[in-house]
Amino acid sequence: MSASLDTLVKEALATGRIAGLPEGHFIDGRFRPSQSGARMESFDPGRGTAFASFAAGAAADIDAAVEAGRRALTGRWRDMKPAERGRILQRAAALIGENADRLAVVESLDSGKKLAEAQGDVRGAARAFEYYAGACDKLQGDSMPLGRDHFGMTVHEPVGVTAHIIPWNYPISTAARGLAPALAAGCAVVAKPAEQTPLSALLLADLLREAGLPDGVCNVVTGTGREAGAPLVAHAGIDQITFTGSVATGIGVMQAAAPNVTQLVLELGGKSPVIVFADCQVEAALDGVMEAIYENAGQICSAGSRLVIEESLKEHFLAHLAERVNGLSLGHGLTNPGMGPVNSAAQLAKIEGMVAAAGARGARLHAGGARAEGAELGQGWFYQPTIIEPSASSDAIVQEEVFGPVLTVQSFASEEEALALANGTSYGLVAGIYTADFGRAHRLARDIDAGQIYINEYFAGGVEMPFGGNRLSGYGREKGLDGVKNYTRVKSIAARISR
Ligand code: ADP
Ligand code: MG
């Protein structure tokens, strides 16, 4: 750990606070309070106590941010050469790197996640800006063969002002994967981070200003979904919405967007299988399953929350898995434990309720299954890493997203059965496959209804790979060059050129 990181961590752990955090919304190039003056508190999940306060925005603040975005669209930003846009994004990537220690400590304290994971998220955010910086001057159109008398071409123009509704599980990552391609495309943005984790988006906006982004191009309004999110997605001045969150809220956002016919990308929940065949490399599969469900305490839309295992390997695999799970230490995120807390008291209660209800329906626990308590955990929001074998695949614990460190177990005897189990929920976000059989891996990759398939390494890939869901997991793709397409629209220009 670098000296500066060590100092920041020690200070945050000793005082429960971080000095000099932004306090206002970031609108039109500077921090400003809510028009109502209202404020809210953000909590440190590792202690269950408030550690920072922030502006509680409402419709009037959203109006100001959208107006700033609309003004910015027609100013210096529109006239800037794409290559110069790219240089600004490149500088932003460098600044994220220079400020990585502070960003990671803030992200860890605000979300509860382990410091090492927060550091990974910050590196990923810098990488997103680096990746999309290179796209700015390559968003070229086509020319169409219309014959000698006509000329046809397409141009890719920015969609306008884009809204980004950000969840609490990956605050800086989700902000970066939406903002970087939107800015690369030449859009102006208004982001609304989750009320549980408002801080890193504000810090990011300020770094973008420092990188040279003109005022008004990037705006961040903090506050609740109901008070700040709802007026943003219903705003007539918004041209596109990227929403990451729960299915129920996503459906509400679609409805709110409908009267303005605003286009959307929805990245919603998941109940993703990790399919493990007996011929796999067992150690790699154990590593993969551990990461798939206990990283970020399972609060990942693409978590591998269902182990789907070949019967002949089941007993051996579960014994080793339970041993690893029981060895996971719990603690405050800043102390880099095996697993950190969950993000909120509400989330903890939800996890507790779902597991208890499954138990009452006859599910069998292989590990965990309760809230974690102990002097060293204080009032923090901790849940034990859990493995649970349901009474049936139709059980709610298999069908519904828990969004916590809870792995369900299902087993199969044939490839066909594995496929049926993999596709046996209403979600279609991710599937992991562990097998040494190349043909089988690719047959399943072909037939599984999911936006992404990970073969022999869960979470393989990076910003280069498009990401998104099918069915209840949403639609549209972020990341990769497909991710920029959300923020551009095609204009066709056809001309008669014959005399
Ligand atoms: P959770 O229930 O786990 O908090 P949500 O999907 O409700 O997940 O939250 C994801 C994001 O959506 C957060 O930034 C939240 O503030 C925002 N949000 C919640 N309700 C609305 C809404 N009605 N309109 C727009 N955004 C909302
Ligand atoms: Mg918080």
Short mmCIF file of C-alpha atoms in Angstrom, two decimals, residues 54-463:
data_model
loop_
_atom_site.label_atom_id
_atom_site.label_comp_id
_atom_site.label_asym_id
_atom_site.label_seq_id
_atom_site.Cartn_x
_atom_site.Cartn_y
_atom_site.Cartn_z
CA PHE A 54 -24.72 15.73 0.36
CA ALA A 55 -27.27 17.87 -1.47
CA ALA A 56 -30.74 16.35 -1.80
CA GLY A 57 -31.79 17.40 -5.29
CA ALA A 58 -35.27 17.78 -6.72
CA ALA A 59 -36.95 18.83 -9.97
CA ALA A 60 -35.60 22.41 -9.84
CA ASP A 61 -31.99 21.15 -9.64
CA ILE A 62 -32.63 18.68 -12.46
CA ASP A 63 -34.03 21.54 -14.58
CA ALA A 64 -30.86 23.56 -13.97
CA ALA A 65 -28.63 20.62 -14.88
CA VAL A 66 -30.56 19.75 -18.05
CA GLU A 67 -30.56 23.41 -19.12
CA ALA A 68 -26.79 23.58 -18.55
CA GLY A 69 -26.41 20.46 -20.67
CA ARG A 70 -28.56 21.87 -23.48
CA ARG A 71 -26.60 25.14 -23.52
CA ALA A 72 -23.32 23.23 -23.55
CA LEU A 73 -24.42 21.20 -26.59
CA THR A 74 -24.43 24.25 -28.83
CA GLY A 75 -21.26 25.92 -27.55
CA ARG A 76 -17.60 25.13 -27.50
CA TRP A 77 -18.32 21.40 -27.13
CA ARG A 78 -20.07 21.17 -30.51
CA ASP A 79 -17.32 23.12 -32.25
CA MET A 80 -14.46 21.18 -30.70
CA LYS A 81 -12.65 18.79 -33.04
CA PRO A 82 -13.30 15.12 -32.12
CA ALA A 83 -9.57 14.58 -31.58
CA GLU A 84 -9.59 17.34 -28.97
CA ARG A 85 -12.54 15.68 -27.24
CA GLY A 86 -10.40 12.57 -27.15
CA ARG A 87 -7.50 14.45 -25.55
CA ILE A 88 -9.79 15.71 -22.79
CA LEU A 89 -11.01 12.16 -22.09
CA GLN A 90 -7.41 10.94 -22.13
CA ARG A 91 -6.48 13.61 -19.57
CA ALA A 92 -9.48 12.54 -17.49
CA ALA A 93 -8.16 8.97 -17.52
CA ALA A 94 -4.77 10.23 -16.32
CA LEU A 95 -6.35 12.36 -13.59
CA ILE A 96 -8.40 9.41 -12.34
CA GLY A 97 -5.11 7.51 -12.10
CA GLU A 98 -3.41 10.35 -10.22
CA ASN A 99 -6.32 10.55 -7.77
CA ALA A 100 -6.84 6.80 -7.56
CA ASP A 101 -6.02 6.46 -3.86
CA ARG A 102 -8.51 9.04 -2.71
CA LEU A 103 -11.18 7.87 -5.15
CA ALA A 104 -10.80 4.29 -3.94
CA VAL A 105 -10.98 5.19 -0.25
CA VAL A 106 -14.09 7.31 -0.83
CA GLU A 107 -15.70 4.57 -2.91
CA SER A 108 -14.90 1.91 -0.32
CA LEU A 109 -16.23 3.94 2.60
CA ASP A 110 -19.37 5.04 0.76
CA SER A 111 -20.35 1.63 -0.66
CA GLY A 112 -18.84 -0.74 1.90
CA LYS A 113 -16.85 -2.62 -0.73
CA LYS A 114 -13.37 -3.90 -0.04
CA LEU A 115 -10.64 -1.37 -0.68
CA ALA A 116 -8.92 -3.71 -3.16
CA GLU A 117 -12.16 -3.99 -5.13
CA ALA A 118 -12.64 -0.22 -5.04
CA GLN A 119 -9.10 0.19 -6.37
CA GLY A 120 -9.98 -2.19 -9.20
CA ASP A 121 -13.12 -0.19 -9.95
CA VAL A 122 -11.13 3.05 -10.09
CA ARG A 123 -8.59 1.49 -12.45
CA GLY A 124 -11.52 0.30 -14.56
CA ALA A 125 -12.98 3.81 -14.62
CA ALA A 126 -9.67 5.25 -15.85
CA ARG A 127 -9.51 2.50 -18.46
CA ALA A 128 -13.05 3.34 -19.68
CA PHE A 129 -12.01 6.95 -20.32
CA GLU A 130 -8.80 5.79 -22.02
CA TYR A 131 -10.72 3.36 -24.24
CA TYR A 132 -13.40 5.81 -25.32
CA ALA A 133 -10.87 8.64 -25.74
CA GLY A 134 -9.60 6.66 -28.69
CA ALA A 135 -13.08 6.36 -30.20
CA CYS A 136 -13.82 10.10 -30.49
CA ASP A 137 -12.26 10.63 -33.92
CA LYS A 138 -13.31 7.24 -35.33
CA LEU A 139 -17.09 7.54 -35.25
CA GLN A 140 -17.30 7.59 -39.02
CA GLY A 141 -20.28 6.97 -41.26
CA ASP A 142 -20.68 5.16 -44.58
CA SER A 143 -21.35 6.10 -48.17
CA MET A 144 -24.05 4.25 -50.06
CA PRO A 145 -23.95 3.28 -53.74
CA LEU A 146 -26.94 5.08 -55.28
CA GLY A 147 -25.64 5.18 -58.82
CA ARG A 148 -23.98 8.00 -60.74
CA ASP A 149 -26.80 10.48 -60.28
CA HIS A 150 -26.96 10.46 -56.51
CA PHE A 151 -24.70 10.54 -53.54
CA GLY A 152 -25.62 8.97 -50.18
CA MET A 153 -23.85 9.07 -46.85
CA THR A 154 -24.45 8.66 -43.16
CA VAL A 155 -23.09 10.72 -40.30
CA HIS A 156 -23.13 9.76 -36.64
CA GLU A 157 -24.29 12.72 -34.59
CA PRO A 158 -24.53 12.94 -30.80
CA VAL A 159 -28.05 12.16 -29.52
CA GLY A 160 -28.01 15.25 -27.31
CA VAL A 161 -28.26 15.42 -23.52
CA THR A 162 -28.11 11.96 -21.95
CA ALA A 163 -29.29 10.94 -18.47
CA HIS A 164 -27.39 8.37 -16.43
CA ILE A 165 -29.08 6.75 -13.46
CA ILE A 166 -26.40 5.03 -11.43
CA PRO A 167 -26.77 2.26 -8.84
CA TRP A 168 -25.00 1.89 -5.49
CA ASN A 169 -23.12 -1.36 -6.12
CA TYR A 170 -20.60 -0.07 -8.71
CA PRO A 171 -20.86 3.71 -8.44
CA ILE A 172 -17.70 4.90 -10.22
CA SER A 173 -17.61 1.97 -12.66
CA THR A 174 -21.18 2.50 -13.83
CA ALA A 175 -20.70 6.26 -14.03
CA ALA A 176 -17.56 5.84 -16.15
CA ARG A 177 -18.97 3.22 -18.49
CA GLY A 178 -21.90 5.55 -19.29
CA LEU A 179 -20.25 8.96 -19.21
CA ALA A 180 -17.10 8.12 -21.17
CA PRO A 181 -18.87 6.88 -24.35
CA ALA A 182 -21.54 9.59 -24.11
CA LEU A 183 -18.87 12.29 -23.96
CA ALA A 184 -16.86 10.55 -26.69
CA ALA A 185 -19.93 10.78 -28.92
CA GLY A 186 -20.21 14.53 -28.24
CA CYS A 187 -23.21 14.40 -25.89
CA ALA A 188 -23.71 16.42 -22.72
CA VAL A 189 -24.65 14.39 -19.65
CA VAL A 190 -26.66 14.61 -16.45
CA ALA A 191 -25.88 11.85 -13.97
CA LYS A 192 -27.91 10.92 -10.90
CA PRO A 193 -25.90 8.62 -8.63
CA ALA A 194 -27.65 6.43 -6.07
CA GLU A 195 -28.48 8.14 -2.79
CA GLN A 196 -26.48 5.46 -0.95
CA THR A 197 -23.26 6.26 -2.86
CA PRO A 198 -23.31 9.81 -4.25
CA LEU A 199 -19.68 10.83 -3.80
CA SER A 200 -17.54 9.29 -6.52
CA ALA A 201 -19.67 10.68 -9.38
CA LEU A 202 -19.19 14.18 -7.96
CA LEU A 203 -15.42 13.67 -7.73
CA LEU A 204 -15.41 12.32 -11.28
CA ALA A 205 -17.27 15.36 -12.61
CA ASP A 206 -14.75 17.65 -10.97
CA LEU A 207 -11.84 15.71 -12.52
CA LEU A 208 -13.50 16.02 -15.94
CA ARG A 209 -13.63 19.79 -15.42
CA GLU A 210 -9.94 19.74 -14.49
CA ALA A 211 -9.25 17.73 -17.65
CA GLY A 212 -10.70 20.57 -19.72
CA LEU A 213 -14.33 19.60 -20.25
CA PRO A 214 -16.34 22.78 -20.96
CA ASP A 215 -18.83 23.89 -18.30
CA GLY A 216 -22.24 22.25 -18.51
CA VAL A 217 -21.11 19.21 -20.50
CA CYS A 218 -21.07 16.99 -17.40
CA ASN A 219 -23.56 17.58 -14.61
CA VAL A 220 -24.25 15.50 -11.52
CA VAL A 221 -27.36 15.91 -9.39
CA THR A 222 -27.48 13.92 -6.15
CA GLY A 223 -30.59 12.87 -4.27
CA THR A 224 -33.17 10.11 -4.11
CA GLY A 225 -34.67 8.23 -7.02
CA ARG A 226 -38.08 9.64 -6.33
CA GLU A 227 -37.07 13.30 -5.87
CA ALA A 228 -34.18 13.61 -8.34
CA GLY A 229 -34.20 10.49 -10.55
CA ALA A 230 -37.86 10.63 -11.53
CA PRO A 231 -37.84 14.25 -12.82
CA LEU A 232 -34.63 13.53 -14.75
CA VAL A 233 -35.95 10.53 -16.68
CA ALA A 234 -39.27 12.30 -17.36
CA HIS A 235 -37.57 15.50 -18.56
CA ALA A 236 -38.41 16.65 -22.09
CA GLY A 237 -34.87 18.02 -22.43
CA ILE A 238 -33.33 14.55 -22.13
CA ASP A 239 -32.65 12.66 -25.37
CA GLN A 240 -31.45 9.32 -24.06
CA ILE A 241 -31.44 7.45 -20.72
CA THR A 242 -28.98 4.86 -19.49
CA PHE A 243 -30.44 3.17 -16.44
CA THR A 244 -28.75 0.57 -14.27
CA GLY A 245 -30.78 -0.77 -11.36
CA SER A 246 -33.61 -3.05 -10.36
CA VAL A 247 -36.24 -4.47 -12.71
CA ALA A 248 -39.12 -2.71 -10.94
CA THR A 249 -37.45 0.70 -11.09
CA GLY A 250 -36.39 0.07 -14.70
CA ILE A 251 -40.00 -0.58 -15.71
CA GLY A 252 -40.97 2.69 -14.02
CA VAL A 253 -38.20 4.51 -15.90
CA MET A 254 -39.48 3.10 -19.22
CA GLN A 255 -42.95 4.37 -18.41
CA ALA A 256 -41.62 7.78 -17.41
CA ALA A 257 -39.63 7.98 -20.67
CA ALA A 258 -42.56 6.96 -22.88
CA PRO A 259 -44.43 10.31 -23.11
CA ASN A 260 -41.28 11.96 -24.54
CA VAL A 261 -40.39 8.87 -26.62
CA THR A 262 -36.94 8.96 -25.03
CA GLN A 263 -34.65 6.11 -26.00
CA LEU A 264 -33.28 3.87 -23.27
CA VAL A 265 -30.64 1.39 -22.32
CA LEU A 266 -31.70 -0.75 -19.36
CA GLU A 267 -29.23 -2.82 -17.42
CA LEU A 268 -31.34 -4.61 -14.82
CA GLY A 269 -31.01 -7.67 -12.66
CA GLY A 270 -29.75 -11.16 -13.16
CA LYS A 271 -29.78 -14.66 -11.75
CA SER A 272 -26.79 -15.92 -13.62
CA PRO A 273 -25.71 -19.58 -13.62
CA VAL A 274 -22.17 -20.85 -13.24
CA ILE A 275 -22.29 -24.23 -14.96
CA VAL A 276 -19.58 -26.59 -13.75
CA PHE A 277 -18.92 -29.87 -15.58
CA ALA A 278 -17.02 -32.76 -14.01
CA ASP A 279 -14.25 -32.46 -16.64
CA CYS A 280 -13.33 -28.90 -15.64
CA GLN A 281 -10.24 -27.68 -13.83
CA VAL A 282 -11.76 -27.84 -10.37
CA GLU A 283 -9.48 -25.26 -8.73
CA ALA A 284 -10.22 -22.72 -11.46
CA ALA A 285 -13.93 -23.40 -11.11
CA LEU A 286 -13.75 -22.96 -7.33
CA ASP A 287 -11.91 -19.65 -7.79
CA GLY A 288 -14.48 -18.62 -10.38
CA VAL A 289 -17.50 -19.43 -8.23
CA MET A 290 -16.01 -17.66 -5.20
CA GLU A 291 -15.44 -14.50 -7.22
CA ALA A 292 -18.73 -14.78 -9.07
CA ILE A 293 -20.85 -14.63 -5.91
CA TYR A 294 -18.78 -13.26 -3.02
CA GLU A 295 -17.04 -10.36 -4.81
CA ASN A 296 -18.72 -7.15 -3.60
CA ALA A 297 -20.73 -9.34 -1.21
CA GLY A 298 -22.73 -10.62 -4.17
CA GLN A 299 -24.14 -7.19 -4.98
CA ILE A 300 -23.44 -7.44 -8.68
CA CYS A 301 -26.10 -7.59 -11.37
CA SER A 302 -23.90 -10.09 -13.21
CA ALA A 303 -23.09 -12.13 -10.09
CA GLY A 304 -22.94 -15.87 -10.67
CA SER A 305 -25.60 -16.57 -8.08
CA ARG A 306 -26.59 -20.09 -9.18
CA LEU A 307 -24.12 -22.95 -9.11
CA VAL A 308 -25.32 -25.47 -11.72
CA ILE A 309 -23.13 -28.50 -11.19
CA GLU A 310 -22.75 -31.95 -12.73
CA GLU A 311 -23.99 -34.53 -10.24
CA SER A 312 -20.82 -36.66 -10.27
CA LEU A 313 -18.74 -33.68 -9.07
CA LYS A 314 -21.29 -32.16 -6.73
CA GLU A 315 -20.30 -33.62 -3.37
CA HIS A 316 -16.56 -33.06 -3.84
CA PHE A 317 -17.04 -29.54 -5.18
CA LEU A 318 -19.47 -28.46 -2.47
CA ALA A 319 -17.18 -29.75 0.27
CA HIS A 320 -14.27 -27.66 -1.02
CA LEU A 321 -16.46 -24.67 -1.73
CA ALA A 322 -17.95 -24.70 1.78
CA GLU A 323 -14.45 -24.88 3.24
CA ARG A 324 -13.42 -21.78 1.31
CA VAL A 325 -16.65 -19.98 2.16
CA ASN A 326 -16.33 -20.71 5.86
CA GLY A 327 -12.78 -19.34 5.70
CA LEU A 328 -13.86 -15.94 4.35
CA SER A 329 -13.24 -13.26 6.97
CA LEU A 330 -15.76 -10.45 7.30
CA GLY A 331 -14.77 -6.90 8.15
CA HIS A 332 -14.88 -3.23 7.28
CA GLY A 333 -14.16 -2.68 3.58
CA LEU A 334 -11.17 -0.44 4.29
CA THR A 335 -9.43 -3.28 6.15
CA ASN A 336 -9.54 -5.49 3.03
CA PRO A 337 -11.29 -8.48 4.60
CA GLY A 338 -12.32 -11.61 2.70
CA MET A 339 -15.72 -10.02 2.23
CA GLY A 340 -17.17 -6.65 3.22
CA PRO A 341 -20.62 -5.58 4.40
CA VAL A 342 -23.71 -5.23 2.25
CA ASN A 343 -24.62 -1.72 1.22
CA SER A 344 -27.60 -0.87 3.41
CA ALA A 345 -29.78 -1.98 6.31
CA ALA A 346 -32.62 -2.41 3.82
CA GLN A 347 -30.52 -4.71 1.63
CA LEU A 348 -29.46 -6.74 4.67
CA ALA A 349 -33.08 -7.19 5.74
CA LYS A 350 -34.06 -8.26 2.22
CA ILE A 351 -31.31 -10.91 2.04
CA GLU A 352 -32.16 -12.17 5.49
CA GLY A 353 -35.86 -12.44 4.59
CA MET A 354 -35.27 -14.28 1.30
CA VAL A 355 -32.91 -16.87 2.81
CA ALA A 356 -35.13 -17.46 5.84
CA ALA A 357 -38.18 -17.93 3.62
CA ALA A 358 -36.31 -20.45 1.42
CA GLY A 359 -35.24 -22.29 4.59
CA ALA A 360 -38.86 -22.46 5.71
CA ARG A 361 -39.71 -24.03 2.33
CA GLY A 362 -37.18 -26.79 2.89
CA ALA A 363 -33.94 -25.43 1.43
CA ARG A 364 -30.75 -26.90 2.88
CA LEU A 365 -27.83 -24.72 3.97
CA HIS A 366 -24.26 -25.77 3.08
CA ALA A 367 -22.74 -22.59 4.57
CA GLY A 368 -23.84 -19.34 6.22
CA GLY A 369 -27.52 -18.47 6.19
CA ALA A 370 -27.67 -15.64 8.73
CA ARG A 371 -26.71 -12.07 9.48
CA ALA A 372 -23.11 -11.89 10.71
CA GLU A 373 -22.56 -10.34 14.09
CA GLY A 374 -19.67 -9.94 16.48
CA ALA A 375 -17.84 -7.27 18.42
CA GLU A 376 -15.44 -6.57 15.57
CA LEU A 377 -18.33 -6.04 13.12
CA GLY A 378 -20.00 -3.44 15.35
CA GLN A 379 -23.21 -2.03 13.92
CA GLY A 380 -22.10 -2.75 10.34
CA TRP A 381 -24.42 -4.44 7.85
CA PHE A 382 -22.92 -7.90 7.40
CA TYR A 383 -24.38 -11.12 6.03
CA GLN A 384 -22.59 -14.47 6.13
CA PRO A 385 -21.43 -15.84 2.79
CA THR A 386 -24.08 -18.44 2.10
CA ILE A 387 -24.57 -21.60 0.03
CA ILE A 388 -28.14 -22.86 -0.13
CA GLU A 389 -29.65 -25.82 -1.92
CA PRO A 390 -33.32 -25.19 -2.65
CA SER A 391 -36.08 -27.72 -2.47
CA ALA A 392 -36.85 -27.16 -6.18
CA SER A 393 -35.61 -25.09 -9.13
CA SER A 394 -38.93 -23.27 -9.12
CA ASP A 395 -38.21 -21.93 -5.62
CA ALA A 396 -38.03 -18.15 -5.29
CA ILE A 397 -34.44 -18.32 -4.00
CA VAL A 398 -33.45 -19.73 -7.43
CA GLN A 399 -35.78 -17.56 -9.48
CA GLU A 400 -35.41 -14.14 -7.83
CA GLU A 401 -32.35 -11.94 -7.54
CA VAL A 402 -31.09 -11.74 -3.93
CA PHE A 403 -28.32 -9.20 -4.57
CA GLY A 404 -26.25 -10.51 -1.71
CA PRO A 405 -23.66 -13.22 -0.93
CA VAL A 406 -26.08 -16.10 -1.48
CA LEU A 407 -25.28 -18.94 -3.88
CA THR A 408 -27.94 -21.48 -4.79
CA VAL A 409 -27.10 -25.03 -5.87
CA GLN A 410 -28.74 -27.00 -8.70
CA SER A 411 -27.38 -30.18 -10.25
CA PHE A 412 -27.66 -31.95 -13.61
CA ALA A 413 -26.83 -35.26 -15.23
CA SER A 414 -26.59 -34.20 -18.90
CA GLU A 415 -25.64 -31.22 -21.05
CA GLU A 416 -29.30 -30.81 -22.06
CA GLU A 417 -30.33 -30.62 -18.43
CA ALA A 418 -27.58 -28.08 -17.72
CA LEU A 419 -28.86 -25.92 -20.57
CA ALA A 420 -32.44 -26.12 -19.33
CA LEU A 421 -31.38 -25.09 -15.82
CA ALA A 422 -29.22 -22.26 -17.20
CA ASN A 423 -32.15 -20.86 -19.18
CA GLY A 424 -34.66 -21.60 -16.42
CA THR A 425 -35.25 -18.11 -15.00
CA SER A 426 -36.76 -14.89 -16.38
CA TYR A 427 -33.32 -13.26 -16.52
CA GLY A 428 -30.70 -13.43 -19.24
CA LEU A 429 -27.62 -11.49 -18.24
CA VAL A 430 -24.61 -13.80 -17.90
CA ALA A 431 -23.69 -17.47 -17.87
CA GLY A 432 -20.37 -18.94 -16.77
CA ILE A 433 -19.27 -22.32 -18.16
CA TYR A 434 -16.47 -24.45 -16.74
CA THR A 435 -15.51 -27.40 -18.90
CA ALA A 436 -12.51 -28.80 -20.76
CA ASP A 437 -14.73 -29.69 -23.73
CA PHE A 438 -14.41 -26.89 -26.29
CA GLY A 439 -17.34 -28.04 -28.40
CA ARG A 440 -19.62 -28.30 -25.40
CA ALA A 441 -18.62 -24.85 -24.15
CA HIS A 442 -19.52 -23.38 -27.53
CA ARG A 443 -22.76 -25.33 -27.89
CA LEU A 444 -23.87 -23.88 -24.58
CA ALA A 445 -22.57 -20.41 -25.51
CA ARG A 446 -24.74 -20.65 -28.62
CA ASP A 447 -27.87 -21.87 -26.86
CA ILE A 448 -27.88 -19.97 -23.57
CA ASP A 449 -30.13 -16.94 -23.62
CA ALA A 450 -27.83 -14.33 -22.07
CA GLY A 451 -26.00 -11.18 -23.06
CA GLN A 452 -22.60 -12.59 -22.17
CA ILE A 453 -20.97 -15.94 -21.71
CA TYR A 454 -17.80 -16.50 -19.71
CA ILE A 455 -15.91 -19.68 -20.55
CA ASN A 456 -13.48 -21.00 -17.93
CA GLU A 457 -13.12 -17.59 -16.25
CA TYR A 458 -16.05 -15.78 -14.72
CA PHE A 459 -15.92 -11.99 -15.35
CA ALA A 460 -13.39 -12.49 -18.18
CA GLY A 461 -13.00 -9.50 -20.48
CA GLY A 462 -12.95 -5.75 -19.97
CA VAL A 463 -14.30 -2.51 -21.33
#
